[in-house]
PDB file of C-alpha atoms in Angstrom:
ATOM      1  CA  LYS A  24      43.163 -44.470 271.502  1.00 46.00           C
ATOM      2  CA  LYS A  25      42.485 -41.359 269.230  1.00 48.00           C
ATOM      3  CA  SER A  26      44.222 -39.107 271.830  1.00 57.00           C
ATOM      4  CA  ILE A  27      47.449 -41.085 272.089  1.00 61.00           C
ATOM      5  CA  GLY A  28      47.548 -41.729 268.517  1.00 58.00           C
ATOM      6  CA  THR A  29      47.372 -37.819 267.456  1.00 66.00           C
ATOM      7  CA  GLN A  30      49.986 -37.555 270.032  1.00 66.00           C
ATOM      8  CA  ARG A  31      52.299 -39.832 268.655  1.00 71.00           C
ATOM      9  CA  GLU A  32      51.975 -37.863 265.049  1.00 71.00           C
ATOM     10  CA  THR A  33      52.750 -34.418 266.791  1.00 71.00           C
ATOM     11  CA  ILE A  34      56.036 -36.113 268.677  1.00 72.00           C
ATOM     12  CA  THR A  35      57.147 -37.582 265.195  1.00 74.00           C
ATOM     13  CA  MET A  36      56.344 -34.033 263.474  1.00 74.00           C
ATOM     14  CA  MET A  37      58.575 -32.409 265.781  1.00 74.00           C
ATOM     15  CA  ASN A  38      61.222 -34.776 265.539  1.00 72.00           C
ATOM     16  CA  ASN A  39      61.233 -34.552 262.083  1.00 73.00           C
ATOM     17  CA  HIS A  40      61.338 -30.712 262.236  1.00 70.00           C
ATOM     18  CA  TYR A  41      64.140 -30.705 264.983  1.00 70.00           C
ATOM     19  CA  ASN A  42      66.460 -33.298 262.684  1.00 72.00           C
ATOM     20  CA  GLN A  43      65.650 -30.747 259.703  1.00 71.00           C
ATOM     21  CA  ILE A  44      67.169 -27.617 261.510  1.00 71.00           C
ATOM     22  CA  MET A  45      70.139 -29.886 262.961  1.00 69.00           C
ATOM     23  CA  TYR A  46      71.195 -30.773 259.316  1.00 66.00           C
ATOM     24  CA  ALA A  47      70.645 -27.438 258.147  1.00 64.00           C
ATOM     25  CA  GLN A  48      73.037 -26.304 261.122  1.00 63.00           C
ATOM     26  CA  GLN A  49      75.631 -29.212 259.992  1.00 64.00           C
ATOM     27  CA  GLN A  50      75.512 -28.181 256.441  1.00 57.00           C
ATOM     28  CA  TYR A  51      75.857 -24.241 257.072  1.00 57.00           C
ATOM     29  CA  GLN A  52      79.076 -24.927 259.646  1.00 58.00           C
ATOM     30  CA  GLN A  53      80.613 -27.205 257.076  1.00 52.00           C
ATOM     31  CA  PRO A  54      83.539 -25.921 255.176  1.00 54.00           C
ATOM     32  CA  MET A  55      83.436 -25.585 251.430  1.00 51.00           C
ATOM     33  CA  MET A  56      84.276 -28.662 250.100  1.00 53.00           C
ATOM     34  CA  ALA A  57      86.926 -28.589 247.570  1.00 52.00           C
ATOM     35  CA  PRO A  58      85.976 -29.460 243.699  1.00 52.00           C
ATOM     36  CA  THR A  59      85.614 -33.587 243.102  1.00 54.00           C
ATOM     37  CA  SER A  60      87.432 -34.742 239.932  1.00 53.00           C
ATOM     38  CA  ALA A  61      84.400 -34.625 237.886  1.00 49.00           C
ATOM     39  CA  ASP A  62      84.035 -30.965 238.263  1.00 49.00           C
ATOM     40  CA  SER A  63      87.948 -30.308 237.998  1.00 49.00           C
ATOM     41  CA  ASP A  64      87.778 -32.258 234.511  1.00 50.00           C
ATOM     42  CA  ALA A  65      84.661 -30.255 233.319  1.00 50.00           C
ATOM     43  CA  TYR A  66      87.144 -27.020 233.496  1.00 50.00           C
ATOM     44  CA  SER A  67      90.575 -28.412 233.129  1.00 56.00           C
ATOM     45  CA  GLY A  68      92.031 -26.827 229.972  1.00 55.00           C
ATOM     46  CA  LYS A  69      89.219 -24.985 228.909  1.00 57.00           C
ATOM     47  CA  SER A  70      88.779 -21.117 228.946  1.00 57.00           C
ATOM     48  CA  ALA A  71      85.740 -19.106 229.707  1.00 54.00           C
ATOM     49  CA  GLU A  72      85.505 -18.742 225.887  1.00 53.00           C
ATOM     50  CA  THR A  73      85.225 -22.452 225.310  1.00 59.00           C
ATOM     51  CA  ARG A  74      83.164 -24.025 228.323  1.00 61.00           C
ATOM     52  CA  HIS A  75      80.156 -23.578 226.887  1.00 57.00           C
ATOM     53  CA  LEU A  76      80.951 -25.866 223.403  1.00 60.00           C
ATOM     54  CA  LYS A  77      79.392 -29.065 223.265  1.00 60.00           C
ATOM     55  CA  PRO A  78      81.584 -32.443 223.308  1.00 67.00           C
ATOM     56  CA  GLY A  79      83.486 -32.774 220.281  1.00 58.00           C
ATOM     57  CA  GLU A  80      82.693 -28.896 218.942  1.00 52.00           C
ATOM     58  CA  LEU A  81      85.762 -26.908 218.198  1.00 56.00           C
ATOM     59  CA  SER A  82      86.190 -22.880 218.455  1.00 59.00           C
ATOM     60  CA  THR A  83      87.193 -21.054 215.773  1.00 65.00           C
ATOM     61  CA  GLY A  84      88.553 -17.385 215.522  1.00 79.00           C
ATOM     62  CA  THR A  85      89.276 -14.865 212.923  1.00 90.00           C
ATOM     63  CA  THR A  86      89.266 -11.008 212.295  1.00 95.00           C
ATOM     64  CA  ILE A  87      87.687  -9.596 209.163  1.00 96.00           C
ATOM     65  CA  MET A  88      87.093  -6.052 208.100  1.00 97.00           C
ATOM     66  CA  ALA A  89      86.217  -3.639 205.315  1.00 98.00           C
ATOM     67  CA  ILE A  90      85.379   0.106 204.872  1.00 97.00           C
ATOM     68  CA  LYS A  91      83.852   1.900 202.409  1.00 96.00           C
ATOM     69  CA  PHE A  92      85.880   5.136 200.985  1.00 95.00           C
ATOM     70  CA  ASP A  93      85.256   7.587 198.050  1.00 90.00           C
ATOM     71  CA  LYS A  94      85.857   5.642 195.246  1.00 92.00           C
ATOM     72  CA  GLY A  95      85.496   1.970 196.329  1.00 95.00           C
ATOM     73  CA  VAL A  96      86.094  -0.531 199.307  1.00 98.00           C
ATOM     74  CA  VAL A  97      88.937  -1.929 201.439  1.00 98.00           C
ATOM     75  CA  LEU A  98      88.470  -5.532 202.788  1.00 98.00           C
ATOM     76  CA  CYS A  99      91.015  -6.963 204.921  1.00 97.00           C
ATOM     77  CA  ALA A 100      91.797 -10.365 207.099  1.00 97.00           C
ATOM     78  CA  ASP A 101      93.896 -12.078 209.027  1.00 95.00           C
ATOM     79  CA  SER A 102      95.156 -15.595 207.659  1.00 95.00           C
ATOM     80  CA  ARG A 103      94.907 -17.887 210.854  1.00 92.00           C
ATOM     81  CA  VAL A 104      92.571 -20.975 210.620  1.00 90.00           C
ATOM     82  CA  SER A 105      91.986 -22.495 214.133  1.00 85.00           C
ATOM     83  CA  THR A 106      90.559 -25.656 215.412  1.00 82.00           C
ATOM     84  CA  GLY A 107      90.170 -25.016 218.935  1.00 76.00           C
ATOM     85  CA  ALA A 108      93.973 -24.807 220.492  1.00 79.00           C
ATOM     86  CA  TYR A 109      95.597 -26.287 217.173  1.00 84.00           C
ATOM     87  CA  VAL A 110      96.555 -23.529 214.237  1.00 87.00           C
ATOM     88  CA  ALA A 111      95.147 -25.898 210.890  1.00 87.00           C
ATOM     89  CA  ASN A 112      96.286 -22.982 208.449  1.00 89.00           C
ATOM     90  CA  ARG A 113      98.675 -20.211 209.108  1.00 91.00           C
ATOM     91  CA  ALA A 114      98.577 -18.474 205.916  1.00 92.00           C
ATOM     92  CA  SER A 115      94.988 -18.839 204.333  1.00 93.00           C
ATOM     93  CA  ASP A 116      93.381 -16.140 202.435  1.00 95.00           C
ATOM     94  CA  LYS A 117      90.014 -15.327 204.130  1.00 96.00           C
ATOM     95  CA  ILE A 118      88.906 -12.485 201.070  1.00 97.00           C
ATOM     96  CA  ALA A 119      87.215 -14.487 198.438  1.00 96.00           C
ATOM     97  CA  GLN A 120      86.155 -12.957 195.072  1.00 97.00           C
ATOM     98  CA  LEU A 121      82.534 -13.149 193.950  1.00 97.00           C
ATOM     99  CA  HIS A 122      82.552 -11.415 190.919  1.00 96.00           C
ATOM    100  CA  ASP A 123      84.754  -8.603 188.856  1.00 95.00           C
ATOM    101  CA  HIS A 124      84.480  -6.021 191.373  1.00 97.00           C
ATOM    102  CA  ILE A 125      82.661  -7.661 194.468  1.00 97.00           C
ATOM    103  CA  TRP A 126      84.334  -9.379 197.055  1.00 98.00           C
ATOM    104  CA  CYS A 127      83.715 -11.036 200.564  1.00 96.00           C
ATOM    105  CA  CYS A 128      85.480 -11.835 204.000  1.00 97.00           C
ATOM    106  CA  ARG A 129      84.925 -14.825 205.631  1.00 96.00           C
ATOM    107  CA  SER A 130      84.463 -15.849 209.322  1.00 94.00           C
ATOM    108  CA  GLY A 131      83.167 -18.907 210.934  1.00 92.00           C
ATOM    109  CA  SER A 132      83.334 -22.232 209.642  1.00 91.00           C
ATOM    110  CA  ALA A 133      85.725 -22.103 206.805  1.00 91.00           C
ATOM    111  CA  ALA A 134      83.669 -25.363 204.934  1.00 92.00           C
ATOM    112  CA  ASP A 135      80.404 -23.494 205.299  1.00 94.00           C
ATOM    113  CA  THR A 136      82.057 -20.110 203.815  1.00 95.00           C
ATOM    114  CA  GLN A 137      83.509 -21.848 201.176  1.00 95.00           C
ATOM    115  CA  ALA A 138      80.365 -23.560 199.959  1.00 96.00           C
ATOM    116  CA  LEU A 139      78.262 -20.357 200.049  1.00 96.00           C
ATOM    117  CA  THR A 140      80.869 -18.362 198.232  1.00 97.00           C
ATOM    118  CA  ASP A 141      80.935 -20.883 195.648  1.00 97.00           C
ATOM    119  CA  TYR A 142      77.292 -20.675 195.450  1.00 97.00           C
ATOM    120  CA  VAL A 143      76.981 -16.944 195.278  1.00 97.00           C
ATOM    121  CA  ARG A 144      79.619 -16.798 192.659  1.00 97.00           C
ATOM    122  CA  HIS A 145      77.863 -19.108 190.345  1.00 97.00           C
ATOM    123  CA  PHE A 146      74.496 -17.118 190.853  1.00 97.00           C
ATOM    124  CA  LEU A 147      76.315 -13.844 190.160  1.00 97.00           C
ATOM    125  CA  ALA A 148      77.963 -15.174 187.127  1.00 97.00           C
ATOM    126  CA  GLN A 149      74.808 -16.484 185.647  1.00 96.00           C
ATOM    127  CA  LEU A 150      73.181 -12.994 186.463  1.00 96.00           C
ATOM    128  CA  ALA A 151      75.794 -11.272 184.549  1.00 96.00           C
ATOM    129  CA  VAL A 152      75.123 -13.690 181.779  1.00 96.00           C
ATOM    130  CA  GLU A 153      71.634 -13.468 181.345  1.00 96.00           C
ATOM    131  CA  THR A 154      71.169  -9.484 181.683  1.00 95.00           C
ATOM    132  CA  GLY A 155      74.512  -8.432 179.948  1.00 95.00           C
ATOM    133  CA  ARG A 156      75.846  -6.170 182.951  1.00 95.00           C
ATOM    134  CA  LEU A 157      77.836  -6.222 185.854  1.00 95.00           C
ATOM    135  CA  PRO A 158      76.056  -7.486 189.423  1.00 96.00           C
ATOM    136  CA  GLU A 159      75.564  -4.966 191.664  1.00 97.00           C
ATOM    137  CA  VAL A 160      77.124  -5.419 195.316  1.00 97.00           C
ATOM    138  CA  LYS A 161      73.296  -5.421 197.049  1.00 96.00           C
ATOM    139  CA  VAL A 162      72.676  -8.306 194.774  1.00 97.00           C
ATOM    140  CA  ALA A 163      75.368 -10.416 195.959  1.00 97.00           C
ATOM    141  CA  ALA A 164      74.585  -9.511 199.714  1.00 97.00           C
ATOM    142  CA  HIS A 165      71.262 -10.533 199.194  1.00 97.00           C
ATOM    143  CA  LEU A 166      72.095 -13.996 197.549  1.00 97.00           C
ATOM    144  CA  MET A 167      74.463 -14.602 200.876  1.00 97.00           C
ATOM    145  CA  ARG A 168      72.061 -13.004 203.079  1.00 96.00           C
ATOM    146  CA  ARG A 169      69.120 -15.560 201.603  1.00 96.00           C
ATOM    147  CA  LEU A 170      71.139 -18.353 201.663  1.00 96.00           C
ATOM    148  CA  CYS A 171      72.496 -18.117 205.065  1.00 95.00           C
ATOM    149  CA  TYR A 172      68.984 -17.417 206.496  1.00 96.00           C
ATOM    150  CA  GLU A 173      67.235 -20.197 205.077  1.00 95.00           C
ATOM    151  CA  ASN A 174      69.728 -22.206 206.490  1.00 94.00           C
ATOM    152  CA  LYS A 175      70.481 -20.860 209.380  1.00 91.00           C
ATOM    153  CA  ASP A 176      70.289 -24.049 211.969  1.00 92.00           C
ATOM    154  CA  ASN A 177      73.032 -25.753 209.737  1.00 91.00           C
ATOM    155  CA  LEU A 178      75.530 -23.151 208.962  1.00 91.00           C
ATOM    156  CA  MET A 179      78.067 -21.038 210.914  1.00 91.00           C
ATOM    157  CA  ALA A 180      78.880 -18.225 208.962  1.00 93.00           C
ATOM    158  CA  GLY A 181      79.559 -14.480 209.808  1.00 94.00           C
ATOM    159  CA  VAL A 182      80.215 -12.517 206.002  1.00 96.00           C
ATOM    160  CA  ILE A 183      81.090  -8.993 204.734  1.00 97.00           C
ATOM    161  CA  VAL A 184      80.289  -8.489 201.748  1.00 98.00           C
ATOM    162  CA  GLY A 185      81.818  -5.499 199.900  1.00 97.00           C
ATOM    163  CA  GLY A 186      82.740  -4.341 196.506  1.00 97.00           C
ATOM    164  CA  TRP A 187      82.028  -1.556 193.784  1.00 97.00           C
ATOM    165  CA  ASP A 188      79.451  -1.343 191.002  1.00 96.00           C
ATOM    166  CA  PRO A 189      78.569   1.363 188.532  1.00 95.00           C
ATOM    167  CA  VAL A 190      75.271   1.967 190.253  1.00 95.00           C
ATOM    168  CA  SER A 191      75.870   2.576 194.154  1.00 94.00           C
ATOM    169  CA  GLY A 192      79.679   2.351 193.589  1.00 95.00           C
ATOM    170  CA  GLY A 193      81.421   1.139 196.880  1.00 96.00           C
ATOM    171  CA  SER A 194      79.003  -0.871 199.114  1.00 96.00           C
ATOM    172  CA  VAL A 195      79.877  -2.647 202.390  1.00 98.00           C
ATOM    173  CA  PHE A 196      77.373  -5.069 203.785  1.00 98.00           C
ATOM    174  CA  ASN A 197      77.508  -6.788 206.998  1.00 97.00           C
ATOM    175  CA  ILE A 198      75.720 -10.367 207.293  1.00 96.00           C
ATOM    176  CA  PRO A 199      76.039 -12.206 210.762  1.00 94.00           C
ATOM    177  CA  LEU A 200      75.289 -15.105 212.361  1.00 90.00           C
ATOM    178  CA  GLY A 201      71.381 -15.615 211.578  1.00 89.00           C
ATOM    179  CA  GLY A 202      71.264 -13.889 208.288  1.00 92.00           C
ATOM    180  CA  ALA A 203      70.792 -10.340 208.390  1.00 94.00           C
ATOM    181  CA  CYS A 204      71.783  -7.986 205.920  1.00 96.00           C
ATOM    182  CA  ILE A 205      73.062  -4.850 206.981  1.00 95.00           C
ATOM    183  CA  PRO A 206      74.505  -2.163 204.613  1.00 97.00           C
ATOM    184  CA  MET A 207      77.287  -0.027 206.650  1.00 96.00           C
ATOM    185  CA  PRO A 208      80.025   2.541 206.266  1.00 96.00           C
ATOM    186  CA  PHE A 209      82.397  -0.472 208.056  1.00 96.00           C
ATOM    187  CA  ALA A 210      81.829  -3.564 209.143  1.00 97.00           C
ATOM    188  CA  ILE A 211      84.301  -5.690 211.429  1.00 96.00           C
ATOM    189  CA  GLY A 212      83.331  -9.357 212.341  1.00 95.00           C
ATOM    190  CA  GLY A 213      84.920 -12.656 213.692  1.00 93.00           C
ATOM    191  CA  SER A 214      86.375 -13.279 217.150  1.00 91.00           C
ATOM    192  CA  GLY A 215      89.061 -10.313 217.075  1.00 93.00           C
ATOM    193  CA  SER A 216      86.402  -7.614 216.087  1.00 94.00           C
ATOM    194  CA  THR A 217      85.548  -7.483 220.260  1.00 93.00           C
ATOM    195  CA  PHE A 218      88.929  -6.069 220.862  1.00 95.00           C
ATOM    196  CA  ILE A 219      88.794  -3.178 218.084  1.00 96.00           C
ATOM    197  CA  TYR A 220      85.304  -1.543 218.167  1.00 95.00           C
ATOM    198  CA  GLY A 221      86.610   1.181 220.001  1.00 95.00           C
ATOM    199  CA  LEU A 222      89.630   1.680 217.955  1.00 96.00           C
ATOM    200  CA  VAL A 223      87.688   1.786 214.878  1.00 96.00           C
ATOM    201  CA  ASP A 224      84.655   4.227 216.404  1.00 95.00           C
ATOM    202  CA  SER A 225      87.528   6.521 217.045  1.00 95.00           C
ATOM    203  CA  ASP A 226      89.632   6.671 213.985  1.00 96.00           C
ATOM    204  CA  PHE A 227      86.560   5.716 211.466  1.00 96.00           C
ATOM    205  CA  LYS A 228      85.126   9.334 209.412  1.00 94.00           C
ATOM    206  CA  GLU A 229      83.021   9.652 206.319  1.00 92.00           C
ATOM    207  CA  ASN A 230      84.741   9.722 202.757  1.00 91.00           C
ATOM    208  CA  MET A 231      87.959   8.518 203.958  1.00 95.00           C
ATOM    209  CA  THR A 232      90.796   8.379 201.024  1.00 95.00           C
ATOM    210  CA  LYS A 233      92.106   4.949 199.773  1.00 96.00           C
ATOM    211  CA  GLU A 234      95.452   5.501 201.921  1.00 96.00           C
ATOM    212  CA  GLU A 235      93.200   6.570 205.061  1.00 96.00           C
ATOM    213  CA  ALA A 236      90.991   3.146 204.907  1.00 96.00           C
ATOM    214  CA  LEU A 237      93.891   1.019 204.291  1.00 97.00           C
ATOM    215  CA  ALA A 238      95.580   2.551 207.310  1.00 96.00           C
ATOM    216  CA  LEU A 239      93.082   2.160 209.654  1.00 97.00           C
ATOM    217  CA  CYS A 240      91.979  -1.700 208.325  1.00 97.00           C
ATOM    218  CA  THR A 241      95.678  -2.626 208.491  1.00 96.00           C
ATOM    219  CA  LYS A 242      95.938  -0.772 211.965  1.00 96.00           C
ATOM    220  CA  ALA A 243      92.832  -2.487 213.783  1.00 96.00           C
ATOM    221  CA  VAL A 244      93.349  -5.857 212.221  1.00 96.00           C
ATOM    222  CA  SER A 245      96.722  -5.910 213.327  1.00 95.00           C
ATOM    223  CA  HIS A 246      95.833  -4.852 216.831  1.00 95.00           C
ATOM    224  CA  ALA A 247      92.862  -7.601 217.144  1.00 95.00           C
ATOM    225  CA  MET A 248      95.867 -10.484 216.174  1.00 93.00           C
ATOM    226  CA  ALA A 249      97.913  -9.271 218.723  1.00 92.00           C
ATOM    227  CA  ARG A 250      95.149  -9.962 221.353  1.00 91.00           C
ATOM    228  CA  ASP A 251      92.955 -12.454 220.346  1.00 90.00           C
ATOM    229  CA  GLY A 252      94.547 -15.594 220.517  1.00 86.00           C
ATOM    230  CA  SER A 253      92.420 -17.126 217.240  1.00 87.00           C
ATOM    231  CA  SER A 254      93.334 -14.519 215.166  1.00 92.00           C
ATOM    232  CA  GLY A 255      97.384 -14.051 213.521  1.00 92.00           C
ATOM    233  CA  GLY A 256      99.374 -14.813 210.898  1.00 93.00           C
ATOM    234  CA  VAL A 257      99.580 -12.418 207.797  1.00 95.00           C
ATOM    235  CA  ILE A 258      97.209  -9.474 207.008  1.00 97.00           C
ATOM    236  CA  ARG A 259      95.569  -9.639 203.665  1.00 97.00           C
ATOM    237  CA  THR A 260      93.625  -6.568 202.042  1.00 97.00           C
ATOM    238  CA  CYS A 261      91.727  -5.943 198.737  1.00 97.00           C
ATOM    239  CA  VAL A 262      90.813  -2.700 197.312  1.00 98.00           C
ATOM    240  CA  ALA A 263      87.691  -3.102 194.930  1.00 97.00           C
ATOM    241  CA  THR A 264      87.220   0.382 192.492  1.00 96.00           C
ATOM    242  CA  ALA A 265      86.171   0.937 189.034  1.00 95.00           C
ATOM    243  CA  GLU A 266      89.474   0.655 187.749  1.00 95.00           C
ATOM    244  CA  GLY A 267      90.021  -2.799 189.370  1.00 95.00           C
ATOM    245  CA  ASN A 268      91.063  -4.664 192.101  1.00 97.00           C
ATOM    246  CA  GLU A 269      94.559  -4.309 194.380  1.00 97.00           C
ATOM    247  CA  ARG A 270      95.526  -7.300 196.264  1.00 97.00           C
ATOM    248  CA  GLU A 271      98.563  -7.188 199.021  1.00 97.00           C
ATOM    249  CA  MET A 272      99.942  -9.052 201.765  1.00 96.00           C
ATOM    250  CA  ILE A 273     101.653  -7.802 204.733  1.00 96.00           C
ATOM    251  CA  PRO A 274     103.625 -10.494 206.533  1.00 94.00           C
ATOM    252  CA  GLY A 275     103.861 -11.170 210.298  1.00 90.00           C
ATOM    253  CA  ASN A 276     107.091  -9.222 210.820  1.00 90.00           C
ATOM    254  CA  LYS A 277     105.941  -6.363 209.213  1.00 92.00           C
ATOM    255  CA  LEU A 278     102.657  -5.409 210.952  1.00 92.00           C
ATOM    256  CA  PRO A 279     101.638  -1.743 211.796  1.00 91.00           C
ATOM    257  CA  TYR A 280     101.101  -3.149 215.507  1.00 90.00           C
ATOM    258  CA  GLY A 281     102.310  -6.310 217.450  1.00 82.00           C
ATOM    259  CA  PRO A 282     105.114  -8.444 218.976  1.00 73.00           C
ATOM    260  CA  ALA A 283     107.590  -7.808 215.949  1.00 61.00           C
ATOM    261  CA  GLY A 284     107.515  -3.696 216.809  1.00 56.00           C
ATOM    262  CA  TRP A 285     107.462  -3.933 220.505  1.00 57.00           C
TER     263      TRP A 285
END
């Protein structure tokens, strides 16, 4: 009886092994199945940039830039506010004033960055009253950095802080997602920045004049607006120096590069 049972177990194992081999061969020989409706729905109407978003989450985009020159700082930004494929505001102002000669360019969530600039503006005004002198750009940058870092799990904000102060002159600080604070000769951010890193690296040089810095900023941002679907509208610029601030706007049909000039 024991030998017969052992033989039966061996035969059963062989049959199972044979069935597994035949199933694997059938699966290998079958043509590739067409995607199901569930698979196609997961990718319908979505680009490679938006497939990672959670349900109900929307992609945002912008292009911001700042360059330090010999007497101050030039800040530049596009004006398109997008929520997914919908343009919520085509002429917004992404360059916010923090103090007399200190400004910041905002990217990410409009609500988050507006709240951050309001906090920093309040703190700098209070500091100027208490000390009786102009706050430094690095103080504004570190205030922004602290707010971004300590609330990084709840914020989506990438900020460039730039301006002029009597101690350091022109300064630019890049504060990306996560709350780092990096002093840089120039900084670019937003979804459109990926298209212009090579252009800015090629054309940037130390100790640029105001005119050269303005020309590079408008050229780079207009190129980003032409390639990035989430950037567009008009270009707004701000020049911060010891003499004051100069704000300008370049309309969409007068950009240095883009469909209007093709």
